[in-house]
PDB file of C-alpha atoms and ligand atoms in Angstrom:
ATOM      1  CA  MET C  22       8.989 -13.933 -13.404  1.00  0.00           C
ATOM      2  CA  SER C  23      12.792 -14.040 -13.324  1.00  0.00           C
ATOM      3  CA  ALA C  24      14.504 -10.952 -11.911  1.00  0.00           C
ATOM      4  CA  PRO C  25      15.543  -8.502 -14.629  1.00  0.00           C
ATOM      5  CA  LYS C  26      19.233  -7.746 -15.009  1.00  0.00           C
ATOM      6  CA  PRO C  27      20.559  -4.668 -13.221  1.00  0.00           C
ATOM      7  CA  LEU C  28      20.499  -1.612 -15.469  1.00  0.00           C
ATOM      8  CA  ILE C  29      23.342   0.881 -15.604  1.00  0.00           C
ATOM      9  CA  ALA C  30      22.433   3.906 -17.692  1.00  0.00           C
ATOM     10  CA  GLY C  31      24.551   6.927 -18.520  1.00  0.00           C
ATOM     11  CA  ASN C  32      22.735  10.262 -18.737  1.00  0.00           C
ATOM     12  CA  TRP C  33      24.869  12.597 -20.800  1.00  0.00           C
ATOM     13  CA  LYS C  34      22.457  15.482 -20.147  1.00  0.00           C
ATOM     14  CA  MET C  35      23.290  18.469 -22.429  1.00  0.00           C
ATOM     15  CA  ASN C  36      26.816  17.240 -23.099  1.00  0.00           C
ATOM     16  CA  GLY C  37      28.269  15.620 -26.193  1.00  0.00           C
ATOM     17  CA  VAL C  38      28.907  16.379 -29.850  1.00  0.00           C
ATOM     18  CA  SER C  39      29.904  14.170 -32.785  1.00  0.00           C
ATOM     19  CA  ALA C  40      33.332  13.552 -31.288  1.00  0.00           C
ATOM     20  CA  SER C  41      31.707  12.005 -28.205  1.00  0.00           C
ATOM     21  CA  ILE C  42      30.541   9.020 -30.254  1.00  0.00           C
ATOM     22  CA  ALA C  43      34.066   7.651 -29.841  1.00  0.00           C
ATOM     23  CA  GLU C  44      33.527   7.611 -26.068  1.00  0.00           C
ATOM     24  CA  ALA C  45      30.366   5.523 -26.468  1.00  0.00           C
ATOM     25  CA  LYS C  46      32.179   3.145 -28.808  1.00  0.00           C
ATOM     26  CA  ALA C  47      34.943   2.783 -26.215  1.00  0.00           C
ATOM     27  CA  VAL C  48      32.333   1.743 -23.636  1.00  0.00           C
ATOM     28  CA  ALA C  49      30.988  -0.937 -25.986  1.00  0.00           C
ATOM     29  CA  ALA C  50      34.495  -2.144 -26.861  1.00  0.00           C
ATOM     30  CA  GLY C  51      35.618  -2.307 -23.245  1.00  0.00           C
ATOM     31  CA  LEU C  52      32.499  -3.813 -21.730  1.00  0.00           C
ATOM     32  CA  GLY C  53      33.284  -7.536 -21.796  1.00  0.00           C
ATOM     33  CA  ALA C  54      31.164  -9.925 -19.749  1.00  0.00           C
ATOM     34  CA  THR C  55      28.840  -8.140 -17.351  1.00  0.00           C
ATOM     35  CA  PRO C  56      25.687  -9.058 -15.461  1.00  0.00           C
ATOM     36  CA  ALA C  57      24.295  -5.601 -16.327  1.00  0.00           C
ATOM     37  CA  ARG C  58      22.254  -4.124 -19.125  1.00  0.00           C
ATOM     38  CA  VAL C  59      24.125  -0.994 -20.136  1.00  0.00           C
ATOM     39  CA  ALA C  60      22.628   2.069 -21.815  1.00  0.00           C
ATOM     40  CA  ILE C  61      23.838   5.495 -22.886  1.00  0.00           C
ATOM     41  CA  CYS C  62      21.334   8.343 -23.117  1.00  0.00           C
ATOM     42  CA  PRO C  63      22.886  11.115 -25.217  1.00  0.00           C
ATOM     43  CA  PRO C  64      21.242  14.373 -26.294  1.00  0.00           C
ATOM     44  CA  ALA C  65      18.395  13.616 -28.718  1.00  0.00           C
ATOM     45  CA  ILE C  66      20.304  14.876 -31.730  1.00  0.00           C
ATOM     46  CA  LEU C  67      23.021  12.236 -31.205  1.00  0.00           C
ATOM     47  CA  ILE C  68      20.704   9.257 -30.740  1.00  0.00           C
ATOM     48  CA  HIS C  69      20.607   8.269 -34.392  1.00  0.00           C
ATOM     49  CA  ARG C  70      24.364   8.340 -34.853  1.00  0.00           C
ATOM     50  CA  LEU C  71      25.053   6.633 -31.551  1.00  0.00           C
ATOM     51  CA  ALA C  72      22.522   3.913 -32.338  1.00  0.00           C
ATOM     52  CA  GLU C  73      24.221   3.308 -35.690  1.00  0.00           C
ATOM     53  CA  ALA C  74      27.665   3.287 -34.111  1.00  0.00           C
ATOM     54  CA  LEU C  75      26.585   0.829 -31.397  1.00  0.00           C
ATOM     55  CA  ALA C  76      24.287  -1.363 -33.536  1.00  0.00           C
ATOM     56  CA  GLY C  77      24.591  -5.079 -32.827  1.00  0.00           C
ATOM     57  CA  GLY C  78      26.663  -4.437 -29.710  1.00  0.00           C
ATOM     58  CA  PRO C  79      25.891  -4.722 -26.030  1.00  0.00           C
ATOM     59  CA  VAL C  80      25.186  -1.054 -25.285  1.00  0.00           C
ATOM     60  CA  LEU C  81      21.623   0.230 -25.620  1.00  0.00           C
ATOM     61  CA  VAL C  82      20.748   3.805 -26.532  1.00  0.00           C
ATOM     62  CA  GLY C  83      18.156   5.886 -24.712  1.00  0.00           C
ATOM     63  CA  GLY C  84      16.607   9.326 -24.766  1.00  0.00           C
ATOM     64  CA  GLN C  85      16.477  11.844 -21.915  1.00  0.00           C
ATOM     65  CA  ASP C  86      12.964  13.224 -22.373  1.00  0.00           C
ATOM     66  CA  HIS C  87      10.175  13.593 -24.938  1.00  0.00           C
ATOM     67  CA  HIS C  88       6.774  15.233 -25.346  1.00  0.00           C
ATOM     68  CA  TRP C  89       3.618  13.658 -23.937  1.00  0.00           C
ATOM     69  CA  ASP C  90       1.792  13.908 -27.257  1.00  0.00           C
ATOM     70  CA  ASP C  91       2.588  11.705 -30.238  1.00  0.00           C
ATOM     71  CA  SER C  92       2.881  14.511 -32.803  1.00  0.00           C
ATOM     72  CA  GLY C  93       1.657  18.010 -33.554  1.00  0.00           C
ATOM     73  CA  ALA C  94       2.382  21.709 -33.266  1.00  0.00           C
ATOM     74  CA  PHE C  95       4.992  21.661 -30.501  1.00  0.00           C
ATOM     75  CA  THR C  96       7.878  23.713 -31.867  1.00  0.00           C
ATOM     76  CA  GLY C  97      11.246  22.476 -30.692  1.00  0.00           C
ATOM     77  CA  ASP C  98       9.994  19.248 -29.121  1.00  0.00           C
ATOM     78  CA  VAL C  99      10.593  15.630 -30.036  1.00  0.00           C
ATOM     79  CA  SER C 100       8.161  12.742 -29.646  1.00  0.00           C
ATOM     80  CA  ALA C 101       8.682   9.302 -28.182  1.00  0.00           C
ATOM     81  CA  GLU C 102       8.145   7.806 -31.627  1.00  0.00           C
ATOM     82  CA  MET C 103      10.950   9.997 -33.019  1.00  0.00           C
ATOM     83  CA  LEU C 104      13.357   8.756 -30.350  1.00  0.00           C
ATOM     84  CA  ALA C 105      12.385   5.146 -31.037  1.00  0.00           C
ATOM     85  CA  ASP C 106      12.693   5.718 -34.788  1.00  0.00           C
ATOM     86  CA  ALA C 107      16.184   7.157 -34.263  1.00  0.00           C
ATOM     87  CA  GLY C 108      17.242   3.986 -32.448  1.00  0.00           C
ATOM     88  CA  ALA C 109      16.438   4.551 -28.765  1.00  0.00           C
ATOM     89  CA  SER C 110      14.994   1.665 -26.777  1.00  0.00           C
ATOM     90  CA  LEU C 111      14.737   3.415 -23.403  1.00  0.00           C
ATOM     91  CA  VAL C 112      14.004   6.913 -22.156  1.00  0.00           C
ATOM     92  CA  ILE C 113      14.656   8.819 -18.934  1.00  0.00           C
ATOM     93  CA  LEU C 114      11.506  10.654 -17.797  1.00  0.00           C
ATOM     94  CA  GLY C 115      10.802  12.947 -14.848  1.00  0.00           C
ATOM     95  CA  HIS C 116      14.428  13.825 -14.154  1.00  0.00           C
ATOM     96  CA  SER C 117      14.639  16.443 -11.394  1.00  0.00           C
ATOM     97  CA  GLU C 118      16.287  18.835 -13.851  1.00  0.00           C
ATOM     98  CA  ARG C 119      13.070  18.643 -15.905  1.00  0.00           C
ATOM     99  CA  ARG C 120      10.817  18.763 -12.854  1.00  0.00           C
ATOM    100  CA  ALA C 121      12.615  21.837 -11.459  1.00  0.00           C
ATOM    101  CA  GLY C 122      13.701  23.624 -14.636  1.00  0.00           C
ATOM    102  CA  TYR C 123      10.626  22.972 -16.797  1.00  0.00           C
ATOM    103  CA  ARG C 124       7.961  22.638 -14.095  1.00  0.00           C
ATOM    104  CA  GLU C 125       7.161  19.043 -14.912  1.00  0.00           C
ATOM    105  CA  THR C 126       4.593  17.741 -12.465  1.00  0.00           C
ATOM    106  CA  ASP C 127       3.903  14.103 -11.620  1.00  0.00           C
ATOM    107  CA  GLU C 128       0.894  14.358 -13.930  1.00  0.00           C
ATOM    108  CA  ILE C 129       3.044  15.507 -16.859  1.00  0.00           C
ATOM    109  CA  VAL C 130       5.596  12.785 -16.147  1.00  0.00           C
ATOM    110  CA  ALA C 131       2.827  10.157 -16.090  1.00  0.00           C
ATOM    111  CA  SER C 132       1.564  11.425 -19.481  1.00  0.00           C
ATOM    112  CA  LYS C 133       5.077  11.135 -20.874  1.00  0.00           C
ATOM    113  CA  VAL C 134       5.380   7.596 -19.514  1.00  0.00           C
ATOM    114  CA  LYS C 135       2.194   6.669 -21.377  1.00  0.00           C
ATOM    115  CA  ALA C 136       3.610   8.207 -24.569  1.00  0.00           C
ATOM    116  CA  ALA C 137       6.834   6.228 -24.109  1.00  0.00           C
ATOM    117  CA  LEU C 138       4.870   2.991 -23.839  1.00  0.00           C
ATOM    118  CA  ARG C 139       2.864   3.825 -26.974  1.00  0.00           C
ATOM    119  CA  ALA C 140       6.166   4.169 -28.832  1.00  0.00           C
ATOM    120  CA  GLY C 141       7.612   0.976 -27.384  1.00  0.00           C
ATOM    121  CA  LEU C 142      10.221   2.743 -25.261  1.00  0.00           C
ATOM    122  CA  GLU C 143      11.189   1.425 -21.816  1.00  0.00           C
ATOM    123  CA  PRO C 144      10.845   4.275 -19.314  1.00  0.00           C
ATOM    124  CA  ILE C 145      13.303   5.059 -16.517  1.00  0.00           C
ATOM    125  CA  VAL C 146      11.182   7.220 -14.215  1.00  0.00           C
ATOM    126  CA  CYS C 147      13.119   9.507 -11.867  1.00  0.00           C
ATOM    127  CA  VAL C 148      12.099  10.578  -8.377  1.00  0.00           C
ATOM    128  CA  GLY C 149      13.988  12.271  -5.554  1.00  0.00           C
ATOM    129  CA  GLU C 150      13.751  14.769  -2.723  1.00  0.00           C
ATOM    130  CA  THR C 151      15.457  18.142  -2.306  1.00  0.00           C
ATOM    131  CA  LEU C 152      17.798  18.850   0.596  1.00  0.00           C
ATOM    132  CA  GLU C 153      15.128  20.978   2.280  1.00  0.00           C
ATOM    133  CA  GLN C 154      12.646  18.115   2.052  1.00  0.00           C
ATOM    134  CA  ARG C 155      15.194  15.664   3.489  1.00  0.00           C
ATOM    135  CA  LYS C 156      16.058  18.010   6.341  1.00  0.00           C
ATOM    136  CA  ALA C 157      12.355  18.381   7.088  1.00  0.00           C
ATOM    137  CA  GLY C 158      12.027  14.584   7.349  1.00  0.00           C
ATOM    138  CA  GLU C 159       9.877  14.428   4.231  1.00  0.00           C
ATOM    139  CA  ALA C 160      12.119  12.346   1.940  1.00  0.00           C
ATOM    140  CA  LEU C 161      10.089   9.126   2.061  1.00  0.00           C
ATOM    141  CA  ALA C 162       6.747  10.893   1.682  1.00  0.00           C
ATOM    142  CA  VAL C 163       7.998  12.988  -1.245  1.00  0.00           C
ATOM    143  CA  VAL C 164       9.577  10.080  -3.081  1.00  0.00           C
ATOM    144  CA  THR C 165       6.701   7.635  -2.617  1.00  0.00           C
ATOM    145  CA  GLY C 166       4.280  10.399  -3.609  1.00  0.00           C
ATOM    146  CA  GLN C 167       6.246  10.949  -6.824  1.00  0.00           C
ATOM    147  CA  VAL C 168       6.215   7.206  -7.517  1.00  0.00           C
ATOM    148  CA  ARG C 169       2.434   7.062  -7.079  1.00  0.00           C
ATOM    149  CA  GLY C 170       1.865  10.174  -9.188  1.00  0.00           C
ATOM    150  CA  SER C 171       4.329   9.490 -11.990  1.00  0.00           C
ATOM    151  CA  LEU C 172       3.659   5.806 -12.707  1.00  0.00           C
ATOM    152  CA  PRO C 173       0.416   5.272 -14.643  1.00  0.00           C
ATOM    153  CA  ALA C 174      -1.460   1.974 -14.388  1.00  0.00           C
ATOM    154  CA  ASP C 175      -0.518   1.361 -18.047  1.00  0.00           C
ATOM    155  CA  LEU C 176       2.892   0.223 -16.787  1.00  0.00           C
ATOM    156  CA  ALA C 177       1.421  -3.029 -15.474  1.00  0.00           C
ATOM    157  CA  GLY C 178       3.167  -5.882 -17.255  1.00  0.00           C
ATOM    158  CA  LYS C 179       5.617  -3.530 -19.014  1.00  0.00           C
ATOM    159  CA  ALA C 180       9.405  -3.284 -18.607  1.00  0.00           C
ATOM    160  CA  PHE C 181      10.373  -0.116 -16.760  1.00  0.00           C
ATOM    161  CA  SER C 182      12.546   1.058 -13.907  1.00  0.00           C
ATOM    162  CA  VAL C 183      12.460   3.731 -11.244  1.00  0.00           C
ATOM    163  CA  ALA C 184      15.541   5.844 -10.516  1.00  0.00           C
ATOM    164  CA  TYR C 185      15.946   7.338  -7.045  1.00  0.00           C
ATOM    165  CA  GLU C 186      17.988  10.493  -7.510  1.00  0.00           C
ATOM    166  CA  PRO C 187      18.169  12.731  -4.439  1.00  0.00           C
ATOM    167  CA  VAL C 188      18.316  16.233  -5.923  1.00  0.00           C
ATOM    168  CA  TRP C 189      21.048  17.277  -3.475  1.00  0.00           C
ATOM    169  CA  ALA C 190      23.299  14.406  -4.602  1.00  0.00           C
ATOM    170  CA  ILE C 191      23.183  15.234  -8.322  1.00  0.00           C
ATOM    171  CA  GLY C 192      26.440  16.697  -9.597  1.00  0.00           C
ATOM    172  CA  THR C 193      27.533  17.642  -6.082  1.00  0.00           C
ATOM    173  CA  GLY C 194      29.850  14.795  -5.103  1.00  0.00           C
ATOM    174  CA  LEU C 195      27.561  14.196  -2.111  1.00  0.00           C
ATOM    175  CA  THR C 196      25.816  10.850  -1.690  1.00  0.00           C
ATOM    176  CA  PRO C 197      23.418   9.534   0.919  1.00  0.00           C
ATOM    177  CA  THR C 198      24.795   6.863   3.257  1.00  0.00           C
ATOM    178  CA  THR C 199      24.090   3.284   2.241  1.00  0.00           C
ATOM    179  CA  PRO C 200      21.397   2.892   4.960  1.00  0.00           C
ATOM    180  CA  GLU C 201      19.753   6.094   3.688  1.00  0.00           C
ATOM    181  CA  ILE C 202      19.712   4.760   0.122  1.00  0.00           C
ATOM    182  CA  GLU C 203      18.321   1.419   1.337  1.00  0.00           C
ATOM    183  CA  GLU C 204      15.594   3.114   3.374  1.00  0.00           C
ATOM    184  CA  VAL C 205      14.312   5.019   0.337  1.00  0.00           C
ATOM    185  CA  HIS C 206      14.659   2.060  -2.035  1.00  0.00           C
ATOM    186  CA  ARG C 207      12.669  -0.158   0.370  1.00  0.00           C
ATOM    187  CA  ALA C 208       9.937   2.475   0.521  1.00  0.00           C
ATOM    188  CA  ILE C 209       9.870   2.634  -3.293  1.00  0.00           C
ATOM    189  CA  ARG C 210       9.695  -1.165  -3.449  1.00  0.00           C
ATOM    190  CA  ALA C 211       6.749  -1.252  -1.064  1.00  0.00           C
ATOM    191  CA  THR C 212       4.959   1.357  -3.191  1.00  0.00           C
ATOM    192  CA  LEU C 213       5.663  -0.574  -6.394  1.00  0.00           C
ATOM    193  CA  VAL C 214       4.209  -3.730  -4.855  1.00  0.00           C
ATOM    194  CA  GLU C 215       1.184  -1.758  -3.718  1.00  0.00           C
ATOM    195  CA  LEU C 216       0.690  -0.424  -7.263  1.00  0.00           C
ATOM    196  CA  PHE C 217       1.640  -3.434  -9.364  1.00  0.00           C
ATOM    197  CA  GLY C 218       1.386  -6.459  -7.066  1.00  0.00           C
ATOM    198  CA  GLU C 219       3.829  -9.313  -7.619  1.00  0.00           C
ATOM    199  CA  ALA C 220       5.370  -7.609 -10.697  1.00  0.00           C
ATOM    200  CA  GLY C 221       6.371  -4.676  -8.507  1.00  0.00           C
ATOM    201  CA  LYS C 222       8.822  -6.946  -6.711  1.00  0.00           C
ATOM    202  CA  ALA C 223      10.955  -7.260  -9.858  1.00  0.00           C
ATOM    203  CA  THR C 224      11.056  -3.655 -11.125  1.00  0.00           C
ATOM    204  CA  PRO C 225      14.682  -2.436 -10.979  1.00  0.00           C
ATOM    205  CA  ILE C 226      15.159   0.542  -8.669  1.00  0.00           C
ATOM    206  CA  LEU C 227      18.247   2.455  -9.805  1.00  0.00           C
ATOM    207  CA  TYR C 228      20.226   4.874  -7.673  1.00  0.00           C
ATOM    208  CA  GLY C 229      21.530   8.102  -9.211  1.00  0.00           C
ATOM    209  CA  GLY C 230      23.501  11.032  -7.813  1.00  0.00           C
ATOM    210  CA  SER C 231      27.299  11.323  -7.808  1.00  0.00           C
ATOM    211  CA  VAL C 232      27.909   7.656  -8.626  1.00  0.00           C
ATOM    212  CA  LYS C 233      31.628   7.270  -9.381  1.00  0.00           C
ATOM    213  CA  PRO C 234      33.980   4.300  -9.859  1.00  0.00           C
ATOM    214  CA  GLY C 235      35.085   4.737  -6.226  1.00  0.00           C
ATOM    215  CA  ASN C 236      31.643   4.458  -4.604  1.00  0.00           C
ATOM    216  CA  ALA C 237      29.866   2.279  -7.165  1.00  0.00           C
ATOM    217  CA  ALA C 238      30.536  -1.109  -5.558  1.00  0.00           C
ATOM    218  CA  GLU C 239      29.019  -0.132  -2.225  1.00  0.00           C
ATOM    219  CA  ILE C 240      25.998   1.535  -3.821  1.00  0.00           C
ATOM    220  CA  LEU C 241      25.336  -1.190  -6.396  1.00  0.00           C
ATOM    221  CA  HIS C 242      25.460  -3.923  -3.763  1.00  0.00           C
ATOM    222  CA  ALA C 243      23.098  -2.151  -1.365  1.00  0.00           C
ATOM    223  CA  ASP C 244      19.737  -3.756  -0.634  1.00  0.00           C
ATOM    224  CA  GLU C 245      17.075  -3.061  -3.290  1.00  0.00           C
ATOM    225  CA  VAL C 246      19.520  -1.255  -5.613  1.00  0.00           C
ATOM    226  CA  GLY C 247      18.993  -2.653  -9.116  1.00  0.00           C
ATOM    227  CA  GLY C 248      21.445  -0.487 -11.003  1.00  0.00           C
ATOM    228  CA  ALA C 249      22.537   3.099 -11.439  1.00  0.00           C
ATOM    229  CA  LEU C 250      21.726   6.227 -13.396  1.00  0.00           C
ATOM    230  CA  VAL C 251      25.033   7.989 -13.922  1.00  0.00           C
ATOM    231  CA  GLY C 252      25.527  11.603 -14.973  1.00  0.00           C
ATOM    232  CA  GLY C 253      28.995  13.161 -15.031  1.00  0.00           C
ATOM    233  CA  ALA C 254      30.912   9.894 -14.707  1.00  0.00           C
ATOM    234  CA  SER C 255      29.193   8.479 -17.814  1.00  0.00           C
ATOM    235  CA  LEU C 256      30.878  11.044 -20.066  1.00  0.00           C
ATOM    236  CA  LYS C 257      34.246   9.300 -19.905  1.00  0.00           C
ATOM    237  CA  ALA C 258      34.378   5.673 -21.035  1.00  0.00           C
ATOM    238  CA  ASP C 259      36.954   4.695 -18.395  1.00  0.00           C
ATOM    239  CA  ASP C 260      34.860   6.082 -15.541  1.00  0.00           C
ATOM    240  CA  PHE C 261      31.629   4.577 -16.832  1.00  0.00           C
ATOM    241  CA  LEU C 262      33.302   1.185 -17.336  1.00  0.00           C
ATOM    242  CA  GLY C 263      34.745   1.447 -13.825  1.00  0.00           C
ATOM    243  CA  ILE C 264      31.203   1.811 -12.458  1.00  0.00           C
ATOM    244  CA  ILE C 265      29.845  -1.070 -14.531  1.00  0.00           C
ATOM    245  CA  ARG C 266      32.707  -3.326 -13.435  1.00  0.00           C
ATOM    246  CA  ALA C 267      31.885  -2.614  -9.779  1.00  0.00           C
ATOM    247  CA  LEU C 268      28.710  -4.649 -10.172  1.00  0.00           C
TER     248      LEU C 268
HETATM  249  P1  13P Y  20      25.682  12.930 -11.520  1.00  0.00           P
HETATM  250  O1  13P Y  20      26.085  11.491 -11.645  1.00  0.00           O
HETATM  251  O2  13P Y  20      26.497  13.857 -12.360  1.00  0.00           O
HETATM  252  O3  13P Y  20      25.562  13.350 -10.094  1.00  0.00           O
HETATM  253  O4  13P Y  20      24.189  13.041 -12.143  1.00  0.00           O
HETATM  254  C1  13P Y  20      23.233  12.121 -11.747  1.00  0.00           C
HETATM  255  C2  13P Y  20      22.062  12.271 -12.618  1.00  0.00           C
HETATM  256  O5  13P Y  20      21.367  13.277 -12.591  1.00  0.00           O
HETATM  257  C3  13P Y  20      21.786  11.181 -13.574  1.00  0.00           C
HETATM  258  O6  13P Y  20      20.537  11.324 -14.167  1.00  0.00           O
END
């Protein structure tokens, strides 16, 4: 199996309105030749319009979350099929903001991953420790536990990635040192190989948490880093392009 391309995905979180479509178009227009796959994950309500605006271009569109069931009486929710139907090809699942703010457990995340696969979406499954857990020396155990609990066996043979996002690095301007990132990514790699054998060697492991144009080159070239999941800096085309060009 040839190594998949690095993936750089922008997570707009709960930011963006119609006018933000221009920013996504500017990313597509400015991208040029890149070794990366590039995706933008806007709020669900913008997926359809973004997918239309970016159709035929190099930038993929993704969702940020969906329900674990395929349809039914779940007021306010969207399904994986709806995201795919709107034009998404990937989806972020298990983000720490969902785990912490909506009490999503590993079990729930794994159910959502299965739903994503049923709809043909490529999951980006997020894991990461809190500052308290890191200070207590538990980072590797927490992260590898999340990987084991959040990745169902159904992923065997499917395209997916894991994003390591230390909770304390998200939106704070703080980042782990490169050796700290590499230590966690190597532990994730070992767990992926344990779970999926040879295929686990190729799964991209993204880093996320305060990735900016200024630190992207060092992070993206670290051992076992197969791309980035970018929050704040993906909202401005120039910043996001600066990160992609650091690859
Ligand atoms: P920031 O890049 O804003 O720190 O957010 C990272 C993140 O949570 C991406 O999913």
